[in-house]
Tab-separated table of C-alpha atoms and ligand atoms in Angstrom:
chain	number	residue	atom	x	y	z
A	1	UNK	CA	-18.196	-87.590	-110.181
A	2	UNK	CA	-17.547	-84.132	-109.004
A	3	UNK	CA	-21.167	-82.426	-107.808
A	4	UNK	CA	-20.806	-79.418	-110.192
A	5	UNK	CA	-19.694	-81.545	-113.180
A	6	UNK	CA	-22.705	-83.778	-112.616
A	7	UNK	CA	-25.121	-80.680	-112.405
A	8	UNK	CA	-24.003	-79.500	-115.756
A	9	UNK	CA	-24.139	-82.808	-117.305
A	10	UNK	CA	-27.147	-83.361	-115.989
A	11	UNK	CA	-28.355	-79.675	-117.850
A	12	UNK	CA	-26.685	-80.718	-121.220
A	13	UNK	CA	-28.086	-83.789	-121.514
A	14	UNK	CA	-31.485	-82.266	-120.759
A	15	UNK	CA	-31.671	-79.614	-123.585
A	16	UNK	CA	-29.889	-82.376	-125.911
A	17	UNK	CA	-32.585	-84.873	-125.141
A	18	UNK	CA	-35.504	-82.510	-125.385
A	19	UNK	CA	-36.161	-83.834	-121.839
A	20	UNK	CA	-38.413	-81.655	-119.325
A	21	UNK	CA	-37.230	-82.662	-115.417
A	22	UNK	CA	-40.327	-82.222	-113.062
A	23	UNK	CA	-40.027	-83.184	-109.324
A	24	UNK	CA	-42.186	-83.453	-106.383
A	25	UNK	CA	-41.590	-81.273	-103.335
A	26	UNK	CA	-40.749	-84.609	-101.125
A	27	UNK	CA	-37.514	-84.825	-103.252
A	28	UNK	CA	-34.339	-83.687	-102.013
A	29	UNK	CA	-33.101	-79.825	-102.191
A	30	UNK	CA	-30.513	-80.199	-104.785
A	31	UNK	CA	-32.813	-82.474	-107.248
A	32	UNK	CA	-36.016	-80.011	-106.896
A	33	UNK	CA	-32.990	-76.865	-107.661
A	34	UNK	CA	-31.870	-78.884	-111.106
A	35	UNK	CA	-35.661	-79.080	-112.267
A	36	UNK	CA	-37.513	-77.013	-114.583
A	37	UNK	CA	-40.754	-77.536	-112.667
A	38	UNK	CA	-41.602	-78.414	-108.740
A	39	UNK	CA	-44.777	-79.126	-107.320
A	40	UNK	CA	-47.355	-80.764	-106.058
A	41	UNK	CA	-49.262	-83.813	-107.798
A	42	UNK	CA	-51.903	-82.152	-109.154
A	43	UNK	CA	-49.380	-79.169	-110.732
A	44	UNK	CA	-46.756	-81.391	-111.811
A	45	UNK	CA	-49.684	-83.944	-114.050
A	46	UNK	CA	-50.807	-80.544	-115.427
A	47	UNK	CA	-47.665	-79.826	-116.554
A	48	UNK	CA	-46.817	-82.989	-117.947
A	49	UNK	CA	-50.163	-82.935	-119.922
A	50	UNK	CA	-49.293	-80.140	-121.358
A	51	UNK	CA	-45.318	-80.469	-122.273
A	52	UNK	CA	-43.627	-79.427	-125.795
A	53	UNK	CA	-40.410	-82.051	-124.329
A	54	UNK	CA	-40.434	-85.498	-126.187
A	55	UNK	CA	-39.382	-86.749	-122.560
A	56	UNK	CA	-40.908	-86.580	-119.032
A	57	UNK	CA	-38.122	-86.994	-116.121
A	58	UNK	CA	-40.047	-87.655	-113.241
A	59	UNK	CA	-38.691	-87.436	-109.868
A	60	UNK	CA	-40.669	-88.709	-107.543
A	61	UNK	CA	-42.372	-92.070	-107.005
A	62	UNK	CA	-43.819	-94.610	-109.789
A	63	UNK	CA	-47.599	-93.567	-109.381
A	64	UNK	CA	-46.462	-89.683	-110.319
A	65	UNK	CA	-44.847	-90.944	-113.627
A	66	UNK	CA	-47.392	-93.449	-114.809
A	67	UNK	CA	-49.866	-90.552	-114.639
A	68	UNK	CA	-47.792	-88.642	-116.257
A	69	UNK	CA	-47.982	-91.528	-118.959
A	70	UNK	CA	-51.546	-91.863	-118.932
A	71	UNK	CA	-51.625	-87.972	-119.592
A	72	UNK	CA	-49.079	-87.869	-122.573
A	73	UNK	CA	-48.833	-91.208	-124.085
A	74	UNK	CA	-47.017	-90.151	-126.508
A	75	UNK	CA	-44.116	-88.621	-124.939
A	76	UNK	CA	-41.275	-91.009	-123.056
A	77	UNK	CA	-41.294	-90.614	-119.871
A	78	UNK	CA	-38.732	-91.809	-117.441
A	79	UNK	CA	-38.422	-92.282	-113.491
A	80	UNK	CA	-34.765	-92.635	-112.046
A	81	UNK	CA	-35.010	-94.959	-109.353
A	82	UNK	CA	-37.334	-98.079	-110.647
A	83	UNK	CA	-37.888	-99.026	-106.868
A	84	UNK	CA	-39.553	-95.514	-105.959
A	85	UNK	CA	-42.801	-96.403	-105.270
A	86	UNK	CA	-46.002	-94.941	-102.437
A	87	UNK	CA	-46.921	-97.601	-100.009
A	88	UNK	CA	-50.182	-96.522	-99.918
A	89	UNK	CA	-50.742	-96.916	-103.588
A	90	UNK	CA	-50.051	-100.434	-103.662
A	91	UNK	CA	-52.985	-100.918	-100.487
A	92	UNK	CA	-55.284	-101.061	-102.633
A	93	UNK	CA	-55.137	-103.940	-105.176
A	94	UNK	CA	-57.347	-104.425	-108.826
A	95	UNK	CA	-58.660	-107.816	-107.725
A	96	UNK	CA	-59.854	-106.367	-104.232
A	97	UNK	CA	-61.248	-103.205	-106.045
A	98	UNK	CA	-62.890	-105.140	-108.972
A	99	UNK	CA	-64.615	-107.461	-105.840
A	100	UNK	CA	-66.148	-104.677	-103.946
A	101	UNK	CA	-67.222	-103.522	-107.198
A	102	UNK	CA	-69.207	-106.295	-108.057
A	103	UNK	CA	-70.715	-106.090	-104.301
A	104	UNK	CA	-71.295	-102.309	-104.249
A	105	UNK	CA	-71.986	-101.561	-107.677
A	106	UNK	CA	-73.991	-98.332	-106.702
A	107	UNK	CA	-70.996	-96.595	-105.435
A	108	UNK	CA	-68.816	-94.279	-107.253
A	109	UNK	CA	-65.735	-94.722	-106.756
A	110	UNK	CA	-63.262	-91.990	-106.270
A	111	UNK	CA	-59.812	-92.164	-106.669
A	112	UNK	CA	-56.929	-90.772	-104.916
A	113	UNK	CA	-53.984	-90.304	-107.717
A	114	UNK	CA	-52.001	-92.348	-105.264
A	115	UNK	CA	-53.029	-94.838	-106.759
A	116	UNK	CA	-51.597	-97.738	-109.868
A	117	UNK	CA	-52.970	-97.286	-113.400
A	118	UNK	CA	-55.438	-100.401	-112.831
A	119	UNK	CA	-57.462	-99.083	-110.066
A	120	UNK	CA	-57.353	-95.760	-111.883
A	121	UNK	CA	-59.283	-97.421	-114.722
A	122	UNK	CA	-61.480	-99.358	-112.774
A	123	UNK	CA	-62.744	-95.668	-110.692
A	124	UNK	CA	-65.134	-93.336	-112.003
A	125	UNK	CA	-62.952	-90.218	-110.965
A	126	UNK	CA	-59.441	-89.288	-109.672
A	127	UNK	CA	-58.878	-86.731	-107.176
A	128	UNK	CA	-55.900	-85.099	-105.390
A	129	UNK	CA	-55.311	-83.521	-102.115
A	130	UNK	CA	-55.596	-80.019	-103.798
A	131	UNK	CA	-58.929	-80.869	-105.340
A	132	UNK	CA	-60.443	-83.223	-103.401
A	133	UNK	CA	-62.608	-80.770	-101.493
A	134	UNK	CA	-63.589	-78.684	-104.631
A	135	UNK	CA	-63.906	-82.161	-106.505
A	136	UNK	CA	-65.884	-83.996	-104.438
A	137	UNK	CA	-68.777	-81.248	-104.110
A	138	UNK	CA	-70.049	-82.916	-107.383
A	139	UNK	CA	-71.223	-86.136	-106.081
A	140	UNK	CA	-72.111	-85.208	-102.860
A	141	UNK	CA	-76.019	-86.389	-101.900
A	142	UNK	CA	-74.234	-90.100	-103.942
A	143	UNK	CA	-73.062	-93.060	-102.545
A	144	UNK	CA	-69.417	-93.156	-103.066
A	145	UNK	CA	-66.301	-95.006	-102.041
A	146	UNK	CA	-62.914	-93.444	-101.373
A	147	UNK	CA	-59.936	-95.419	-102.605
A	148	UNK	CA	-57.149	-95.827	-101.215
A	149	UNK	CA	-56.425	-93.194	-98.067
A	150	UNK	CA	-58.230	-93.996	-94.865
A	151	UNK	CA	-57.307	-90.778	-93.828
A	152	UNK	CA	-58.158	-88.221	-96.472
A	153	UNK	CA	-60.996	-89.859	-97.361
A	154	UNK	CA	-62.304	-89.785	-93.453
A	155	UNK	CA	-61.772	-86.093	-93.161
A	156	UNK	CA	-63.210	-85.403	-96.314
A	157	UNK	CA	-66.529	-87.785	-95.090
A	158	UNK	CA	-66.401	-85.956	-92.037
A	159	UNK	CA	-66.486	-82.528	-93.468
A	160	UNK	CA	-68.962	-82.861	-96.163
A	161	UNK	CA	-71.645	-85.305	-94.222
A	162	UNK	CA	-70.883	-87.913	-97.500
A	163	UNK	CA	-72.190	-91.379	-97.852
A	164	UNK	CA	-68.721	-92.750	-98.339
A	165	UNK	CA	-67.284	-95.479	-97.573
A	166	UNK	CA	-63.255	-95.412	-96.915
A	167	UNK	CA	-61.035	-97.475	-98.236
A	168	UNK	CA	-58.710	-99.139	-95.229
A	169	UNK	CA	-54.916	-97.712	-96.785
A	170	UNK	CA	-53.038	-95.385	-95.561
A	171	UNK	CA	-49.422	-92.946	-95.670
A	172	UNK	CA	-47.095	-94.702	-93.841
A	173	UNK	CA	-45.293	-91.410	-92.886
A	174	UNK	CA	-48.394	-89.060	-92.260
A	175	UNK	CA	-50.307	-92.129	-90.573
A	176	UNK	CA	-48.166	-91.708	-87.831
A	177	UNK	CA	-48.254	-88.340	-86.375
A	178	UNK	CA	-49.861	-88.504	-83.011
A	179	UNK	CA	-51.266	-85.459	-80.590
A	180	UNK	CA	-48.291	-85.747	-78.357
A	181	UNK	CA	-45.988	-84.778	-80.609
A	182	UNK	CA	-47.967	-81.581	-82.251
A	183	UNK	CA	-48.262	-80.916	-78.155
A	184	UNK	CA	-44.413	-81.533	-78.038
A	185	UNK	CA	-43.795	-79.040	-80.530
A	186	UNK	CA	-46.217	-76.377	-79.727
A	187	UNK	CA	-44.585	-76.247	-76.156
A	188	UNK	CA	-41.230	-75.566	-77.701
A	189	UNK	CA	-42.368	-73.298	-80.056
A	190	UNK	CA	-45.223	-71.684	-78.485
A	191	UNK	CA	-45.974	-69.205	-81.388
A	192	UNK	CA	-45.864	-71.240	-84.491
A	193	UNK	CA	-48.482	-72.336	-86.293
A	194	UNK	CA	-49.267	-76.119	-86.835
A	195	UNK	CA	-49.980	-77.261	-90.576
A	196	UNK	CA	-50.124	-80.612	-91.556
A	197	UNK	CA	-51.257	-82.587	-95.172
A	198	UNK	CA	-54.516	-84.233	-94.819
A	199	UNK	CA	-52.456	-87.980	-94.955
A	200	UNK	CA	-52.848	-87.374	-91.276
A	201	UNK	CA	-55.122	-88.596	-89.150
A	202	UNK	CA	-58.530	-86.782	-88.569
A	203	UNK	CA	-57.456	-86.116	-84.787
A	204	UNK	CA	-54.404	-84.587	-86.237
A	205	UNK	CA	-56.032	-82.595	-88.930
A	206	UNK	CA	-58.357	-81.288	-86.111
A	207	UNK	CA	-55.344	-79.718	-84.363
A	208	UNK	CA	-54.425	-77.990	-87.067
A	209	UNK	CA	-53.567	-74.420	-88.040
A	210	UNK	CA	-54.413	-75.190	-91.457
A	211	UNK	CA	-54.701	-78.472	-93.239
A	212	UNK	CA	-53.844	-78.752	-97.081
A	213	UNK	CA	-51.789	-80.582	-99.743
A	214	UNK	CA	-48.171	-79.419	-100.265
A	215	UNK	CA	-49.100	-76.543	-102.649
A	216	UNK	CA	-52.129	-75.520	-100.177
A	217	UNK	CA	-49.241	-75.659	-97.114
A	218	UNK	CA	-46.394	-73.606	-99.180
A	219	UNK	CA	-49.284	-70.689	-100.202
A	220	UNK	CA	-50.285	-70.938	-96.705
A	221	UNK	CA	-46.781	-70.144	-94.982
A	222	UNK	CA	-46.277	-67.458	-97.910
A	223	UNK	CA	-49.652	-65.660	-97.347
A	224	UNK	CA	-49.254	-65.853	-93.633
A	225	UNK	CA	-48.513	-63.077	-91.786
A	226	UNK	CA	-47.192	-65.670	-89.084
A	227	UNK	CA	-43.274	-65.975	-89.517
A	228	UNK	CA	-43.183	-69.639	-87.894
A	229	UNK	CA	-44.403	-73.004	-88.528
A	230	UNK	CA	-44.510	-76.514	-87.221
A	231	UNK	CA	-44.515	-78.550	-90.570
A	232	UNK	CA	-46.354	-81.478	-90.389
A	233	UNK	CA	-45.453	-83.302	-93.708
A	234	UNK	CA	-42.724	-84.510	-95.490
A	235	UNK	CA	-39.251	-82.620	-94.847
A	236	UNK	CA	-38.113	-81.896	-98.808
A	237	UNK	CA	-41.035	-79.049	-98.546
A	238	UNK	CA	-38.716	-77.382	-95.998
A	239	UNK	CA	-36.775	-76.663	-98.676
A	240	UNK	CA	-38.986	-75.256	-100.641
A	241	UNK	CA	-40.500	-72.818	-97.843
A	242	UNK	CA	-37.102	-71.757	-97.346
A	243	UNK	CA	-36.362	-70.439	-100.411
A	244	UNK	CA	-40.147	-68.921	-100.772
A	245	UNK	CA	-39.795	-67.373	-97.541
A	246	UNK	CA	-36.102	-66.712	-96.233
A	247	UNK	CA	-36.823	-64.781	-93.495
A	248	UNK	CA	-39.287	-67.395	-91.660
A	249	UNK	CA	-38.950	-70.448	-89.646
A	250	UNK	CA	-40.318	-73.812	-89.846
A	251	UNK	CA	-39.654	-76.540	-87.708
A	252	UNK	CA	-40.422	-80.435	-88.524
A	253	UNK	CA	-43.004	-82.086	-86.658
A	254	UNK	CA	-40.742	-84.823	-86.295
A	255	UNK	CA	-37.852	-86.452	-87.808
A	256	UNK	CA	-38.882	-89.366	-89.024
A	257	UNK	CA	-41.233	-87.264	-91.715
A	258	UNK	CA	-38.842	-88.212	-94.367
A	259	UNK	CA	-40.681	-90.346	-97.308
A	260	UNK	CA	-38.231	-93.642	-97.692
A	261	UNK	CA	-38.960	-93.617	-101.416
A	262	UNK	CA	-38.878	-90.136	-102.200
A	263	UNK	CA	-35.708	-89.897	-100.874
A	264	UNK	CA	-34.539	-93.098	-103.132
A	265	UNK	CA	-33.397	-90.854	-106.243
A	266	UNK	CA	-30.045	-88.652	-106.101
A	267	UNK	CA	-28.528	-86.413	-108.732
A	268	UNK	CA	-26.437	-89.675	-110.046
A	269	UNK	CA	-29.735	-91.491	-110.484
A	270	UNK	CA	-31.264	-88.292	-112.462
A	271	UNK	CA	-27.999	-88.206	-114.778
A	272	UNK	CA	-27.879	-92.379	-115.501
A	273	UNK	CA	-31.276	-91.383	-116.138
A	274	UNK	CA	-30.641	-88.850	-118.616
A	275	UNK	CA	-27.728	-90.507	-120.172
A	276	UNK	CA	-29.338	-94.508	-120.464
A	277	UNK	CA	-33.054	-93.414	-120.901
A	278	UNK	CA	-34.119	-94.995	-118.004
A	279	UNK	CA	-36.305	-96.525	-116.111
A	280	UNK	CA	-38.670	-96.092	-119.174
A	281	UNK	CA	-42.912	-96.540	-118.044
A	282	UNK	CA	-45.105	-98.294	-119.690
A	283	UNK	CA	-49.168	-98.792	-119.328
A	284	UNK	CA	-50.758	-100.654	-121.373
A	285	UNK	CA	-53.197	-98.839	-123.768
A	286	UNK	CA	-56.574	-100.478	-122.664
A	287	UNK	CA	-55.558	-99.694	-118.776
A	288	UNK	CA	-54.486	-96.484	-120.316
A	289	UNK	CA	-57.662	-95.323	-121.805
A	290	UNK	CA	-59.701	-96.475	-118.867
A	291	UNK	CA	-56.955	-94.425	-116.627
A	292	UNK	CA	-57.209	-91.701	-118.574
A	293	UNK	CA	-60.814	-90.861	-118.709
A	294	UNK	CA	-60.432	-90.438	-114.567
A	295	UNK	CA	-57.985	-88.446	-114.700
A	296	UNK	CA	-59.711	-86.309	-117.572
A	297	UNK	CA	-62.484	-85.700	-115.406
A	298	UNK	CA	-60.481	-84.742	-112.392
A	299	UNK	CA	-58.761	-82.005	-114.492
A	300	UNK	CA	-61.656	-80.703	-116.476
A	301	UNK	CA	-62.934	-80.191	-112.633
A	302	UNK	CA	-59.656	-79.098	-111.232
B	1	LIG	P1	-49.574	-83.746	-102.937
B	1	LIG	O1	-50.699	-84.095	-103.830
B	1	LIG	O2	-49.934	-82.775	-101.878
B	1	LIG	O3	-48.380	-83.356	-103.726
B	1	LIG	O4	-49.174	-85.052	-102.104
B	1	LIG	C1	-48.660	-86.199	-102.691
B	1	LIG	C2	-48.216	-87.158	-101.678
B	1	LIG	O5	-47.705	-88.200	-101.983
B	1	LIG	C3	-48.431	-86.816	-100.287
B	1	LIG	O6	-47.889	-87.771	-99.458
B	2	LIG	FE1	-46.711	-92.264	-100.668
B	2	LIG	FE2	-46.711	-91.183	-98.228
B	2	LIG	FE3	-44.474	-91.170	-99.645
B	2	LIG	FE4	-46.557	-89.609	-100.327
B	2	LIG	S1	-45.304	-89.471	-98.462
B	2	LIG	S2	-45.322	-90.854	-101.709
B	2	LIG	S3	-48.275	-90.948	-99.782
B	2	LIG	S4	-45.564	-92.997	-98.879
């Protein structure tokens, strides 16, 4: 199907299915140009929360629409590519949560939304990279346990002095940037500025410019007076920057920062979406309530 025919299909079937499109900044150019909202996780679950569309298109990966579920049960909501899921969030299991539970029981845990609906319900709080710092203020002086990113949850111990214990997953993308390629960079572009997502590992964050989630990194390079970057997270954002700030240059850390199942959904998948009402999710409602109340907390203290 010709690109421009599938674009306006895409549109009609949109405003004839009541159907809001949302879609993460790791997607590709041309799906994040056909939505009515981009953003990062935390922006995009406000948004669905808060929809007047009787359906939620999500592009993105499975852990973005089921919280989008949990949010507005009540709506349908629908992610293209049934296969696009996060890595990370399946590194951290209900079984293996539910048995350091009954271990630890003082700990709180806190949840990264990367995360399935079970291990939502079974945490005490959700957080995302946006919040996290803000979020996390509230329990500090507790014992706590971060689930499931090594990473974030390290830098976030290491910052605040927590009593936290870290749960062992990880980004598969962010996980492996390494000094000698921010030293790489910074030789061949001497006066850009290095900012990375706080997937990465402490050592990396450390090097850093400025460390943030995908919003924080976008208002960075548009507040900056800097007109270069290194980017040191997943390549869709590019995109983004681009159009927020035309006359500045950013340069991937490297290549391979490309999210496998981000990148799974295309425009086709977005109109078979549209047109078969698919891949419909479903949680069910005792997860769902458990879920929610997380996620409730994380936004009343958003
Ligand atoms: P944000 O919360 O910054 O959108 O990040 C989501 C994510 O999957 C990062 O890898
Ligand atoms: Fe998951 Fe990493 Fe992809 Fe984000 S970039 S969706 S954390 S695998």
């Amino acid at each position: 199907m010709d690109k421009s025919f599938m674009i306006k299909e895409i549109k009609r079937l949109k405003e004839e299915k009541n159907t809001v499109i949302l879609a993460h900044y790791y997607q590709d150019g041309d799906i994040q140009d056909i939505a009515d909202f981009t953003g990062d996780s935390l922006y995009l679950s406000q948004v669905a929360s808060k929809t007047a569309a009787d359906t939620i298109l999500f592009a993105g990966v499975h852990f973005m629409a089921e919280t989008a579920k949990i949010l507005s049960p009540e709506k349908t909501v629908l992610l293209p590519v049934k296969e696009a899921g996060c890595p990370m969030a399946d590194m951290v299991t209900k079984v293996r949560l539910m048995s350091y539970k009954e271990k630890h029981p003082e700990r709180i845990v806190v949840c990264y939304v990367n995360s399935t609906a079970e291990v939502k319900a079974l945490s005490d709080i959700c957080v995302t990279s946006s919040n996290a710092e803000k979020i996390i203020k509230h329990y500090q002086g507790q014992k706590m346990l971060y689930v499931p990113d090594k990473n974030l949850g390290t830098y976030l111990r290491e910052k605040y002095d927590l009593d936290m214990e870290v749960w062992p997953g990880f980004c598969c993308i962010h996980n492996d940037l390494t000094i000698d390629q921010v030293e790489m960079m910074k030789l061949k572009y001497p006066n850009a500025k290095f900012i990375v997502h706080p997937e990465a590992k402490l050592e990396i964050v450390k090097i850093a410019d400025f460390a943030g989630s995908t919003k924080g990194l976008l208002n960075y390079v548009i507040e900056s007076d800097h007109d270069e970057f290194i980017i040191g997270t997943e390549n869709g954002i590019i995109h983004t920057m681009e159009k927020a700030c035309p006359n500045k240059k950013f340069h991937i850390l490297t290549d391979n920062l490309a999210c496998y199942d981000m990148k799974l959904t295309r425009l086709e998948d977005i109109y078979y979406a549209l047109k078969d009402n698919k891949y419909v999710i479903e949680v069910e409602e005792s997860i769902r309530l458990k879920a929610f109340k997380a996620l409730d907390k994380m936004m009343k203290l958003s």
